[in-house]
Structures are given as structure tokens and as C-alpha cells.
PDB file of C-alpha atoms and ligand atoms in Angstrom:
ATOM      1  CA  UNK S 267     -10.599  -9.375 -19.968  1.00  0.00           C
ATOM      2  CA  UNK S 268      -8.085  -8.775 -17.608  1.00  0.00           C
ATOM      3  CA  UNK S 269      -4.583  -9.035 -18.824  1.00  0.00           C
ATOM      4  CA  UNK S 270      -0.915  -9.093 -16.645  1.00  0.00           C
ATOM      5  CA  UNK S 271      -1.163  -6.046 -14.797  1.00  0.00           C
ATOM      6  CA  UNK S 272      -4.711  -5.949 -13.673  1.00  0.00           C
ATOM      7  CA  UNK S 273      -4.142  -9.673 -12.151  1.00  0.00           C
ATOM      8  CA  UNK S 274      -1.035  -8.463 -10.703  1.00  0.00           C
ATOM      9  CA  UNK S 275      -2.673  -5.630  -8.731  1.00  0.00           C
ATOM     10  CA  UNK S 276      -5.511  -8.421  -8.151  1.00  0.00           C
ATOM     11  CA  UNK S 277      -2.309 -10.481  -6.254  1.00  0.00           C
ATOM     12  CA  UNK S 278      -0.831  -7.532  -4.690  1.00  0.00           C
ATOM     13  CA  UNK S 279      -4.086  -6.815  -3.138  1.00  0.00           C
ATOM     14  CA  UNK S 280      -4.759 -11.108  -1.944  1.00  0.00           C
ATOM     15  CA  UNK S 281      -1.266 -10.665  -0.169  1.00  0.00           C
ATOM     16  CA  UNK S 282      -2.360  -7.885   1.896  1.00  0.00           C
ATOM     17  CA  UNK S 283      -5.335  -9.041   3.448  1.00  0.00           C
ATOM     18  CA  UNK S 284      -5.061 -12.554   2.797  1.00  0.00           C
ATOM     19  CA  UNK S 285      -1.327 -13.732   3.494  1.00  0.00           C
ATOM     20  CA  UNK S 286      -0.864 -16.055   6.503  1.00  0.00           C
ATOM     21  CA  UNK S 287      -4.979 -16.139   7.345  1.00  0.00           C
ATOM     22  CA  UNK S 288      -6.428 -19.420   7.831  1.00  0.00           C
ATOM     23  CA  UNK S 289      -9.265 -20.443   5.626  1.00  0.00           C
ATOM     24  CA  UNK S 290     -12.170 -21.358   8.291  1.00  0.00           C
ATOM     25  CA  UNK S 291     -14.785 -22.247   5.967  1.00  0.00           C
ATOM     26  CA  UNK S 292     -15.897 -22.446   2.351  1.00  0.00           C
ATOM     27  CA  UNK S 293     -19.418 -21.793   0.721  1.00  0.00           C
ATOM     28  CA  UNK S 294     -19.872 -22.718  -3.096  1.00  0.00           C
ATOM     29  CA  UNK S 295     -22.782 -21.288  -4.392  1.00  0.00           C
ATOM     30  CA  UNK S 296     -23.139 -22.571  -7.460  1.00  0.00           C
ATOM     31  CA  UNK S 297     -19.565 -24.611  -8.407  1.00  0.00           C
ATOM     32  CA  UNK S 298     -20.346 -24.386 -12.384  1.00  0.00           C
ATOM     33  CA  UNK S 299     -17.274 -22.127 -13.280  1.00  0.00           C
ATOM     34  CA  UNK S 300     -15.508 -22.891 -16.267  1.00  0.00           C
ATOM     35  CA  UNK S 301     -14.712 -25.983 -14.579  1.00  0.00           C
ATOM     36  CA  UNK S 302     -17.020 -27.814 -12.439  1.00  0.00           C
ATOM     37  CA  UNK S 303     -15.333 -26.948  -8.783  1.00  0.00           C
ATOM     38  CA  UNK S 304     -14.178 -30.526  -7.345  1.00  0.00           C
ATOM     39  CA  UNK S 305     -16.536 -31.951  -4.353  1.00  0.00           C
ATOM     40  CA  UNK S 306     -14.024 -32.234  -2.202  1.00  0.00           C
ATOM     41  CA  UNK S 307     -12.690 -28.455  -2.842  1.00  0.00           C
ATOM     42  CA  UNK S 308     -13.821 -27.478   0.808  1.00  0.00           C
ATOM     43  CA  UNK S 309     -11.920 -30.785   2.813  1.00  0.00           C
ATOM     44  CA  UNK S 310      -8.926 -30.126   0.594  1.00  0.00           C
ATOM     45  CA  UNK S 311      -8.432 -26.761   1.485  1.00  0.00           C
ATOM     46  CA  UNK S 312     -10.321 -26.215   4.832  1.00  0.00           C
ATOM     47  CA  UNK S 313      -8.144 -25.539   8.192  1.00  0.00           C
ATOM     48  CA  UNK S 314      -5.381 -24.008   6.037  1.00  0.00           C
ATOM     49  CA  UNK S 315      -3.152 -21.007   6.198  1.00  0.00           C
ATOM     50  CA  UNK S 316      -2.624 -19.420   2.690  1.00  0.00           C
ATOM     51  CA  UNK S 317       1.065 -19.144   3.070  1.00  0.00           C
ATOM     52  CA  UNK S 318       2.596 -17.580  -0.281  1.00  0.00           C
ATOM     53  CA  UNK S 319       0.205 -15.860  -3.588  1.00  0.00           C
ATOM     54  CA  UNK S 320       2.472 -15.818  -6.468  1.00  0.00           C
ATOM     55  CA  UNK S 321       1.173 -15.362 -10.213  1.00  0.00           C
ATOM     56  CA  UNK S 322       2.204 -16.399 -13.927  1.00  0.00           C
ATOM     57  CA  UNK S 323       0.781 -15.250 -16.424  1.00  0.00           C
ATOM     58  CA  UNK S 324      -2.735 -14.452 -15.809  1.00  0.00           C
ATOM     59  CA  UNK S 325      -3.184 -17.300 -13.483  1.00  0.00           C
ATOM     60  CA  UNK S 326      -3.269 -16.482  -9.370  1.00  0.00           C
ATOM     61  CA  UNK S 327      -1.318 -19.328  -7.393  1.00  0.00           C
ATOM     62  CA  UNK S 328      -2.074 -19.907  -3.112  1.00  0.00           C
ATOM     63  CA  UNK S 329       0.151 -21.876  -1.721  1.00  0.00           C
ATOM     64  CA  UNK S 330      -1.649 -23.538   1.153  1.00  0.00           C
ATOM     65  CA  UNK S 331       0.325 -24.936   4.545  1.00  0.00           C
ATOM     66  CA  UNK S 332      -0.124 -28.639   3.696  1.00  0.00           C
ATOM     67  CA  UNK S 333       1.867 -29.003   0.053  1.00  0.00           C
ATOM     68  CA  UNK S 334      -1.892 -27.562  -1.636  1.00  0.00           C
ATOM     69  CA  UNK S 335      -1.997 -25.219  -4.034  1.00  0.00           C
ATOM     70  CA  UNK S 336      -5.452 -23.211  -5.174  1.00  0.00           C
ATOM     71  CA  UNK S 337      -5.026 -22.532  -8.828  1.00  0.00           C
ATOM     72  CA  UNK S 338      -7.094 -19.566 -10.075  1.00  0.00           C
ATOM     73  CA  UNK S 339      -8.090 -17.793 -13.355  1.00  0.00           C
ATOM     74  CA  UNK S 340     -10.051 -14.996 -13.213  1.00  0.00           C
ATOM     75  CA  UNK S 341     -12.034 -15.399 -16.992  1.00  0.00           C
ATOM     76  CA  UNK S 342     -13.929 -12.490 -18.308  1.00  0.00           C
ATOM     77  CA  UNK S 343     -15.594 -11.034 -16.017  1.00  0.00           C
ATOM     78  CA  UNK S 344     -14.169 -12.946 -12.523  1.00  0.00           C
ATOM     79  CA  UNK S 345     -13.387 -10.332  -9.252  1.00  0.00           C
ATOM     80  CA  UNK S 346     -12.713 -10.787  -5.299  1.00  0.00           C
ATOM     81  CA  UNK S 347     -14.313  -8.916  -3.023  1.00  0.00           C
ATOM     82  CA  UNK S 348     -13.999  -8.449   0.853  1.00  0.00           C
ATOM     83  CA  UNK S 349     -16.566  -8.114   3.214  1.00  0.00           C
ATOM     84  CA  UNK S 350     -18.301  -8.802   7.032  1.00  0.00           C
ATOM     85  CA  UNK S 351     -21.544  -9.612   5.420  1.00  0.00           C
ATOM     86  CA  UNK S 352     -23.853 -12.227   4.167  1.00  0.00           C
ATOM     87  CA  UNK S 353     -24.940  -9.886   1.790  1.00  0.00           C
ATOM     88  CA  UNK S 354     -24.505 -11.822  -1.689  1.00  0.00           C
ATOM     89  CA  UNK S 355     -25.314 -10.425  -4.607  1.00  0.00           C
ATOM     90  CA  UNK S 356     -25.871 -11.799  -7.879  1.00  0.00           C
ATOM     91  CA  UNK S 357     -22.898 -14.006  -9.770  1.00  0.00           C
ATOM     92  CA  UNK S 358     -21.550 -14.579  -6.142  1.00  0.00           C
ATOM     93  CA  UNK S 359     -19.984 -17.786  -7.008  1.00  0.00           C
ATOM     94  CA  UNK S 360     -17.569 -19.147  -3.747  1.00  0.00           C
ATOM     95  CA  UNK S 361     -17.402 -17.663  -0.579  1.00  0.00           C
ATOM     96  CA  UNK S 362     -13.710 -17.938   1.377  1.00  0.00           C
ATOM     97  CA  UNK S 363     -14.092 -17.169   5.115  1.00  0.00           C
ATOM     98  CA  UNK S 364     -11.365 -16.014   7.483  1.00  0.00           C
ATOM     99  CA  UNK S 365     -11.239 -14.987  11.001  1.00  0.00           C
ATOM    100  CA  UNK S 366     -12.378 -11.558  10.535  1.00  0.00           C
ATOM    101  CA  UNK S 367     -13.974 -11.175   6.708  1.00  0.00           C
ATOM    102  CA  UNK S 368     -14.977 -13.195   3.768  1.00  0.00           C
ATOM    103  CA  UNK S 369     -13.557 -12.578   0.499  1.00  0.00           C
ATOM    104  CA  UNK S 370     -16.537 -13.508  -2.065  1.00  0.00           C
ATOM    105  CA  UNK S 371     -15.668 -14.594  -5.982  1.00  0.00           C
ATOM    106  CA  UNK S 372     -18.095 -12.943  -8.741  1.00  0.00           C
ATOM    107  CA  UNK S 373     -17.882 -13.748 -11.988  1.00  0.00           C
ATOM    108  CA  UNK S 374     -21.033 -12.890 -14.552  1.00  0.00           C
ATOM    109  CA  UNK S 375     -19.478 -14.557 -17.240  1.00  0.00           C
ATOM    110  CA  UNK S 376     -18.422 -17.750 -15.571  1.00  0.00           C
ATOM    111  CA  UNK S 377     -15.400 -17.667 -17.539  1.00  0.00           C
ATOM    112  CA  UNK S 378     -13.187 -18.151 -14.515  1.00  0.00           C
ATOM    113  CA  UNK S 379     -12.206 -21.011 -12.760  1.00  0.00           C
ATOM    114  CA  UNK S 380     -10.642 -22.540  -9.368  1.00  0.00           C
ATOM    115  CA  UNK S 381      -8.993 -25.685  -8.818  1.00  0.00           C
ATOM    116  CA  UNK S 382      -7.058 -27.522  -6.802  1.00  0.00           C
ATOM    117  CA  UNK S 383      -3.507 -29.046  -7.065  1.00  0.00           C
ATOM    118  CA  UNK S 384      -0.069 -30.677  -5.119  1.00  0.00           C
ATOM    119  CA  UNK S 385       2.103 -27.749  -5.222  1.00  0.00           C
ATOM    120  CA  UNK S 386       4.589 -29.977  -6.847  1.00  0.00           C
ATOM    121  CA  UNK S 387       2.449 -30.693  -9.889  1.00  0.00           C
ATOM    122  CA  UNK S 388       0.764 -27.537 -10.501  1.00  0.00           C
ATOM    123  CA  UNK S 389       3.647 -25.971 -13.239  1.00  0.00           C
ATOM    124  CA  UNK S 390       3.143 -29.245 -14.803  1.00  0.00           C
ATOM    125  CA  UNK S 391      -0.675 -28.694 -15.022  1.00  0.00           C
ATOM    126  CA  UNK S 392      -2.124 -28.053 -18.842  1.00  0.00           C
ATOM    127  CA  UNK S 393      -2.905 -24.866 -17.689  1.00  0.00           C
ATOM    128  CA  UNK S 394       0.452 -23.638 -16.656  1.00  0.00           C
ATOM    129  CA  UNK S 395       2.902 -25.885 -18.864  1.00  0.00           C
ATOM    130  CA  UNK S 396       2.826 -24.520 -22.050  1.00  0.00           C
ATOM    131  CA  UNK S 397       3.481 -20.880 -20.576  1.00  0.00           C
ATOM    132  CA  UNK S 398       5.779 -18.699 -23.052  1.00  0.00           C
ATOM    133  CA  UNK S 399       8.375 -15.763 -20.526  1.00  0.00           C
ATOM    134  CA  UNK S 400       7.318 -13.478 -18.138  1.00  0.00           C
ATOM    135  CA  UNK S 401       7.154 -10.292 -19.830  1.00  0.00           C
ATOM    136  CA  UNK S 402       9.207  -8.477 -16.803  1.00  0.00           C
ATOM    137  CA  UNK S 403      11.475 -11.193 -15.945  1.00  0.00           C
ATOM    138  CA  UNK S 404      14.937 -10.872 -17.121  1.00  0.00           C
ATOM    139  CA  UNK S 405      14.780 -13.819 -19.462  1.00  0.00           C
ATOM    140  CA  UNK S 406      12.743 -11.469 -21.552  1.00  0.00           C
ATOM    141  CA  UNK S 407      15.599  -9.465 -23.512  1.00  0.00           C
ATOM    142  CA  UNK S 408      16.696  -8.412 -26.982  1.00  0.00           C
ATOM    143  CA  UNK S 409      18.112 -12.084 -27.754  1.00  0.00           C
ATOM    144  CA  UNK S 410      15.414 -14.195 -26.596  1.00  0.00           C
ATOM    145  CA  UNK S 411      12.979 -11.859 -28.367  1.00  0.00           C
ATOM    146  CA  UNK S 412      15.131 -11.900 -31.879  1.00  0.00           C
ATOM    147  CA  UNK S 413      15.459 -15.430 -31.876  1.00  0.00           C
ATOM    148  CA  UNK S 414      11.644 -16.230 -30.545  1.00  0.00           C
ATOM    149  CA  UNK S 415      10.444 -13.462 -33.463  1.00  0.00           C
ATOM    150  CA  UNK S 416      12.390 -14.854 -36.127  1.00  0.00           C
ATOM    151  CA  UNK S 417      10.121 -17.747 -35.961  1.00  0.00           C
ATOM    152  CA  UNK S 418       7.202 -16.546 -36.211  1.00  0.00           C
ATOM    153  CA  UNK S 419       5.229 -16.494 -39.071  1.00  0.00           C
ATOM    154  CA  UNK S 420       2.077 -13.644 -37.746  1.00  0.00           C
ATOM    155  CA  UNK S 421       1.946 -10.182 -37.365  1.00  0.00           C
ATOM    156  CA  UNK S 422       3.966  -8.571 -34.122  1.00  0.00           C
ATOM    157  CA  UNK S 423       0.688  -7.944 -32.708  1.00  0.00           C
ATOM    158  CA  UNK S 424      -0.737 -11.663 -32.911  1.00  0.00           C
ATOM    159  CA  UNK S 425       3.147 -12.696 -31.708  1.00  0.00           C
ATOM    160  CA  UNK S 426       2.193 -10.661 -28.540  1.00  0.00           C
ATOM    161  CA  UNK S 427      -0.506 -11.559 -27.726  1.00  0.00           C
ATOM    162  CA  UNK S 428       0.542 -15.851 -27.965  1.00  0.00           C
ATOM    163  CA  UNK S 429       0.722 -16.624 -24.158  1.00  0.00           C
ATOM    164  CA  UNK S 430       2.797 -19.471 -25.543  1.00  0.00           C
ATOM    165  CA  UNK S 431       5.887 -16.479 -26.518  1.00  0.00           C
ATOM    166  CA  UNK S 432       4.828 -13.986 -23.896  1.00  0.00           C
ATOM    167  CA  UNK S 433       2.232 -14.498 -21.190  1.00  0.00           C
ATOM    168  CA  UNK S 434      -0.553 -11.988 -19.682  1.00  0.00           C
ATOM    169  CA  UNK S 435      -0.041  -9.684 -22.802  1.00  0.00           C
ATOM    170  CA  UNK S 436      -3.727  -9.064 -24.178  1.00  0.00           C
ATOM    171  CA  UNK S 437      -5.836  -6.174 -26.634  1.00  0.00           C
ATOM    172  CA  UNK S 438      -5.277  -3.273 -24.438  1.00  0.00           C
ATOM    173  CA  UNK S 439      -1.525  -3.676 -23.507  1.00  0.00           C
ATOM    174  CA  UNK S 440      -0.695  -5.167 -27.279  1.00  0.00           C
ATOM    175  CA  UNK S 441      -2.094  -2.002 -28.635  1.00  0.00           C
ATOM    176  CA  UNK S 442      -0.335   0.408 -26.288  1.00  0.00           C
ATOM    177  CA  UNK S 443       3.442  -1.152 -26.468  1.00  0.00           C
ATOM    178  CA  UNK S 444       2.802  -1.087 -30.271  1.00  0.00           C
ATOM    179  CA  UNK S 445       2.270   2.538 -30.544  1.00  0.00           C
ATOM    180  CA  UNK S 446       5.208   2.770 -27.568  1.00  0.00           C
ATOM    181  CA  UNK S 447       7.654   1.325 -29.836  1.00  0.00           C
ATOM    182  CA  UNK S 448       5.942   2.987 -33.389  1.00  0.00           C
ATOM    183  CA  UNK S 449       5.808  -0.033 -34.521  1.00  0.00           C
ATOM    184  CA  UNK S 450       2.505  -1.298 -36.849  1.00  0.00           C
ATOM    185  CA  UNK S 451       0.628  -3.844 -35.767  1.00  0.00           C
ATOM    186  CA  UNK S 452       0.456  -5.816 -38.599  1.00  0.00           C
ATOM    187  CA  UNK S 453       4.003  -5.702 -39.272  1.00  0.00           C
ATOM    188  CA  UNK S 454       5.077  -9.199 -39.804  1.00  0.00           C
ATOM    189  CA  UNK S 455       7.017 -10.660 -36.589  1.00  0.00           C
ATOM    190  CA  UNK S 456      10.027 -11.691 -39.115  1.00  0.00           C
ATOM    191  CA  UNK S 457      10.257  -8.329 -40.536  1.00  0.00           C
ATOM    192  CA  UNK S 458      11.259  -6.219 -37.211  1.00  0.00           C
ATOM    193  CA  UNK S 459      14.422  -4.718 -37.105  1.00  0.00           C
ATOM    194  CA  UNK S 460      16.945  -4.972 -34.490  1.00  0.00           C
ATOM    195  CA  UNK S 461      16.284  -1.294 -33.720  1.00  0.00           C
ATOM    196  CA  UNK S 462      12.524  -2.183 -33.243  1.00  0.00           C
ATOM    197  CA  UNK S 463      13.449  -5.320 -31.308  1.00  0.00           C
ATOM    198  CA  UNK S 464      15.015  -3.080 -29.090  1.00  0.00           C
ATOM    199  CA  UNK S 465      12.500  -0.591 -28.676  1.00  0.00           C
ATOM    200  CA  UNK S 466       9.774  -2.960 -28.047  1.00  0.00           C
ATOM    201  CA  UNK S 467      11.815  -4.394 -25.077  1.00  0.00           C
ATOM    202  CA  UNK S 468      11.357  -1.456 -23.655  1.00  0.00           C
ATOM    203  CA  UNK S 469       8.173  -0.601 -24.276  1.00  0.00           C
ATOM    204  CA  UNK S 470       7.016  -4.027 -23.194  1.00  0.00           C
ATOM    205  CA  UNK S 471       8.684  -3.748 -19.149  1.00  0.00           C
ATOM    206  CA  UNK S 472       7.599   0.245 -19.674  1.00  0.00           C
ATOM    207  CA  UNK S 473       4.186   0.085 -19.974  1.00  0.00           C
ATOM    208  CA  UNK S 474       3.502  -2.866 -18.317  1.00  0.00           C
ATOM    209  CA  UNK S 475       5.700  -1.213 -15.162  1.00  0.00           C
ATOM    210  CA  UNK S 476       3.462   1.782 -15.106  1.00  0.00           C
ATOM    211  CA  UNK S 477      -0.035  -0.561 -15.453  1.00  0.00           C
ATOM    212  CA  UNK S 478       0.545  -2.379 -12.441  1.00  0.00           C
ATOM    213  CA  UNK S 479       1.979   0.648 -10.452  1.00  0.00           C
ATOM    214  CA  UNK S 480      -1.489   2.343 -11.639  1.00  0.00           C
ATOM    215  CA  UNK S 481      -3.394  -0.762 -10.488  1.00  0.00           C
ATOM    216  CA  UNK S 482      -4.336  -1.821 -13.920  1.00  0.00           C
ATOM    217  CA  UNK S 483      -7.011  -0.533 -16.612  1.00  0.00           C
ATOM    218  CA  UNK S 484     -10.961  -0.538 -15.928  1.00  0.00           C
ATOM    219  CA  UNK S 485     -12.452  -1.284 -18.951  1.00  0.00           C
ATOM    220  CA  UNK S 486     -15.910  -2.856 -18.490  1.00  0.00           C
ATOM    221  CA  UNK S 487     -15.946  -5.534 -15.400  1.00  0.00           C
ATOM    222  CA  UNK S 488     -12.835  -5.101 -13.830  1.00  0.00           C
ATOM    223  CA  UNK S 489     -12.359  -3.955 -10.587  1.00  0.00           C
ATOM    224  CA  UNK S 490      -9.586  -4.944  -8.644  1.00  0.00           C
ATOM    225  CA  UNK S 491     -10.468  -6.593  -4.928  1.00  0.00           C
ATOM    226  CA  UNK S 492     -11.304  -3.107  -2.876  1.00  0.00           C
ATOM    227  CA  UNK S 493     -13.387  -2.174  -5.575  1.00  0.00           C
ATOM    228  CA  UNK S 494     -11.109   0.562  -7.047  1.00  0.00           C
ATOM    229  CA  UNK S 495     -10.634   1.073 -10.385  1.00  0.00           C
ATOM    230  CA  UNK S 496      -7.644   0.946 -12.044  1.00  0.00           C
ATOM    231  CA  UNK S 497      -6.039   4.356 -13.174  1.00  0.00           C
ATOM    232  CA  UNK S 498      -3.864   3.336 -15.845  1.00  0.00           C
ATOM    233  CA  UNK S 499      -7.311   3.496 -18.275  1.00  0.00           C
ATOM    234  CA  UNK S 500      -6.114   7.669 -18.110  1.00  0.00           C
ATOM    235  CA  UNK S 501      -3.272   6.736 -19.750  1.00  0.00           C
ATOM    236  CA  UNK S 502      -4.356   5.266 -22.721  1.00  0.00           C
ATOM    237  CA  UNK S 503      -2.857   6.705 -25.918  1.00  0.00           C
ATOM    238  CA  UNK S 504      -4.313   4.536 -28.478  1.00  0.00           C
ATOM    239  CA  UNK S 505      -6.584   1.561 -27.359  1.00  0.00           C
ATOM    240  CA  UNK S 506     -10.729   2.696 -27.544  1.00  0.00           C
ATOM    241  CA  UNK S 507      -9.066   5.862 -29.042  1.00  0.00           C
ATOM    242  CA  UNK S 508     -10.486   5.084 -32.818  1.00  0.00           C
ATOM    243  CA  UNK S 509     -11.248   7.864 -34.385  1.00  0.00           C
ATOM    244  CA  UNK S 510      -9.848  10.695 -31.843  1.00  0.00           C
ATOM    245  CA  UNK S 511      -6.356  12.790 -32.737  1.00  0.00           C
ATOM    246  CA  UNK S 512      -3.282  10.957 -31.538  1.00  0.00           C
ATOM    247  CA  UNK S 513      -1.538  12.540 -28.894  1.00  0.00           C
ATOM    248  CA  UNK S 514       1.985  11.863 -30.697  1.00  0.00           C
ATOM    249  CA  UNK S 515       1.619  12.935 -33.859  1.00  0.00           C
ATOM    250  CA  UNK S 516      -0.797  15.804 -32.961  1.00  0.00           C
ATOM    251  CA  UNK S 517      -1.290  16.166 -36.895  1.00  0.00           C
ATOM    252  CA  UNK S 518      -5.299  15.833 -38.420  1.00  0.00           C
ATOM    253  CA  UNK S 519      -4.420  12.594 -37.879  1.00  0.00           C
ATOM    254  CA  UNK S 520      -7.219  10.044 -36.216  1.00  0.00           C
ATOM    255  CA  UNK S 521      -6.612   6.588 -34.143  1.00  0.00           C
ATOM    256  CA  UNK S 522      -7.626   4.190 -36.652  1.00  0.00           C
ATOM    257  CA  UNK S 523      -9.256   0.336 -35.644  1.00  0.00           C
ATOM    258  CA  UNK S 524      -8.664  -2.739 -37.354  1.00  0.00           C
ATOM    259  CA  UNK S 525      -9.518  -6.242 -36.864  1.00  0.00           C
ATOM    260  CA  UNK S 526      -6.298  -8.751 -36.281  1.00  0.00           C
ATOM    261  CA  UNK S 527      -7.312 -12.114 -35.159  1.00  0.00           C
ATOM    262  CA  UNK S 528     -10.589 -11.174 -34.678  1.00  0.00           C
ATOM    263  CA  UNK S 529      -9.558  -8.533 -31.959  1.00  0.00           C
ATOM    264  CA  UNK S 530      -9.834  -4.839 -32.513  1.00  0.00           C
ATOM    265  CA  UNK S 531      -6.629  -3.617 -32.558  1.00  0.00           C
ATOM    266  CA  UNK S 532      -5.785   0.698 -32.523  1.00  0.00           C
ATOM    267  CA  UNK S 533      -2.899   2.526 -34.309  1.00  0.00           C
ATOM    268  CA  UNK S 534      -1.782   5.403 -35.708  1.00  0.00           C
ATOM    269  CA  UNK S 535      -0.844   5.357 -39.531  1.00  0.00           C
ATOM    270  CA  UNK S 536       1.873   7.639 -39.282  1.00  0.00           C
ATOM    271  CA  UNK S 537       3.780   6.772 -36.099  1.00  0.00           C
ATOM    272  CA  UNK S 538       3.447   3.571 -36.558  1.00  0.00           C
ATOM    273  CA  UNK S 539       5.916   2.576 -38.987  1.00  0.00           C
ATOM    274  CA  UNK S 540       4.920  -0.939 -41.229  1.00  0.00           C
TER     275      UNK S 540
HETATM  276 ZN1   ZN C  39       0.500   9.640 -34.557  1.00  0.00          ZN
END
């Protein structure tokens, strides 16, 4: 499932060949996403310019030219891709076409959804209102993160992955700032330190930084809208590691998996401090 930085490069790669181009048509395919696509999608957004594509969390935000908004969450398994073509494939779900291309939504899984909203309701929507910081935005620091921790009653790794604290954090990144920081995952949120507070700060905007200037992590389904993959999966130290050496430690010591929340989660036993 794609977490922050894989939709991020997904946005950075809409604003590039989508910014300012005028929506000529639309073609659902089959409109059974996660939510039924509204009948009127097509009227509401035909004949439009997509004038800003912002982001929170995991979801993708167009702002259209007449006070629209297109709200989008990509699911599982949901990708863009750009072509000249009526060549559809399998799982093509909507079709978007501009002047000179189409940009076509898959999504096996049908996980993913698109909807439409007034731009001056849409942070109001269920989807976006009970949103938890920005991992990278400034409001996330050492004491919003000491105050937010100290009431929490799960493990550091289920506290990061709550899109109600901290949005678009997920498995793979979870995993990876853990072992950052040396902190264990099942450590419980009321028991970090101020030192570790600190370090995970860091490690949070670090990694995260580095994903997104990678273009994100390929595991499985996602490719980002050119159909590259994202180069950040090279830098994995410890998630899908179980059972290899860890690069830290560099002792006979092996990546071990556990189950939190019924997610696998990766660690190593002796840089990881409980
Ligand atoms: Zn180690």
C-alpha cells in the first residue's frame, strides 16, 4: 500500500504533466471503486482546468477552476498512467482526457476511490477531518510529539502508524524510522525518552526526506505515474529484511519479524533498544 512518499512522488509527477490542462472528456469504465463514482462525476468536472494538486496525508487533492475539488485515494493497488492510446488494459477503471494525452486510473484491488467536492468543504469531508500532522510540516516537533505520545496507550510503532497522530506513515516507513532512531517497536509510546523523542523527530523528516527524493519504494503494485519504480526500495535496512544480517550491527545478528496489529513489523534485537 502506498504510504506518504510514494503518493507524494505520485503528486509531483500530476503537477508536471497535468497542472493548468483542461479536462476535455471523461470515460468511466466501470465506476465501482471503493465508492460508487457519482453520475454526474463527468458534468461536474468536464470543461475544467486542474489549477493546483496538493496532498495530505495519503489523499491527492485537484483543485478545479470553478470552486471543484477531485478528491482521490489511491487504495491498494490504485496507479495513473499517461498515454496517446485507446489501448486499455485490464483494471483500467476512469479515463481523464486532455488536449494531447489521457491519463488512465488502474486499480486491481479497487481499493481506491475518486470523488467529488466544493473546495470549501472538502477538509471538512470524513475523509480528511480527522487527519492527525503532517509528518514534515513544522508543527511536527519534539513538543507536539511528547505531549501527543504521552497519551498514548500502544506501542510506538502502532502510535505511528494512527493517521489520526501522524498521517501517510505506514509498514515500510514505521519499520525503517524505528530502526533510524534504535528504538523497538513495541516499546510502549509512554515509555520513550526525551532522548528518543528527539531522535525519532529526526528520523521521521530523515527518512521520509530521502523516500520522496528517491520517488518512493516499489514493493508489489506500485509504480509511480511514468511507470518508474521507486528507488528508495535499495535503501531498505530493515523492512522484508527478516532473517538477513543487519547492516548496523554487522554482528551474527538476523532482522527478526513480528506481528503488531496484525502487520509484520522488522527489527533488530540489539539496536533496537526496548
Ligand atoms: Zn543491529
Amino acid at each position: 500500500m502506498p504510504e506518504l512518499p510514494e503518493v507524494e512522488t505520485v503528486r509531483i509527477t500530476l503537477k508536471k504533466e497535468i497542472l493548468n490542462e483542461k479536462i476535455l472528456s471523461i470515460q468511466i469504465l466501470n465506476k465501482n471503486l471503493r465508492y460508487p463514482i457519482e453520475c454526474n462525476f463527468s458534468n461536474k468536472v468536464v470543461n475544467q482546468s486542474i489549477k493546483k494538486i496538493s496532498r495530505r496525508g495519503k489523499y491527492l487533492i485537484l483543485y478545479l477552476t470553478k470552486n471543484i475539488v477531485i478528491l482521490l485515494h489511491l487504495g491498494m493497488t490504485g496507479y495513473f498512467r499517461f498515454c496517446n492510446d485507446e489501448n486499455f488494459i485490464k483494471h483500467d477503471h476512469i479515463i481523464f482526457d486532455f488536449k494531447e494525452k489521457k491519463m488512465i486510473y488502474n486499480d486491481v484491488r479497487k481499493f481506491g476511490f475518486i470523488k467529488v467536492y466544493k473546495s470549501e468543504n472538502v477538509n471538512h469531508s470524513k475523509h480528511l477531518v480527522n487527519l492527525g500532522l503532517e509528518p514534515l510540516d513544522g508543527k511536527l516537533n519534539k513538543n507536539y510529539l511528547r505531549k501527543s505520545i504521552n497519551n498514548s496507550k500502544q506501542s510506538i510503532k502502532a502510535y505511528l502508524m494512527n493517521f489520526k497522530n501522524i498521517v501517510g506513515i505506514g509498514n515500510i516507513y514505521s519499520s525503517e524510522i524505528l530502526f533510524d532512531s534504535a528504538i523497538h517497536p513495541c516499546k510502549l509510546s509512554s515509555a520513550i525518552s526525551n532522548e528518543e523523542i528527539n531522535r525519532l523527530i529526526i528520523s521521521i523528516k530523515k527518512i521520509l526526506r530521502k523516500a520522496i527524493k528517491l520517488g518512493g519504494t516499489s514493493i508489489k503494485d506500485y509504480k509511480d505515474p511514468m511507470g518508474k519504480i521507486g528507488y528508495f526500495k535499495n535503501q531498505l535496512k530493515v523492512y522484508g529484511r527478516d532473517n538477513k544480517p543487519c547492516v548496523n550491527c554487522k554482528k551474527n545478528v538476523i532482522i527478526k519479524k513480528i506481528i503488531i496489529q496484525g502487520r509484520s513489523t522488522f527489527f533488530c534485537e540489539i539496536c533496537q533498544k526496548f
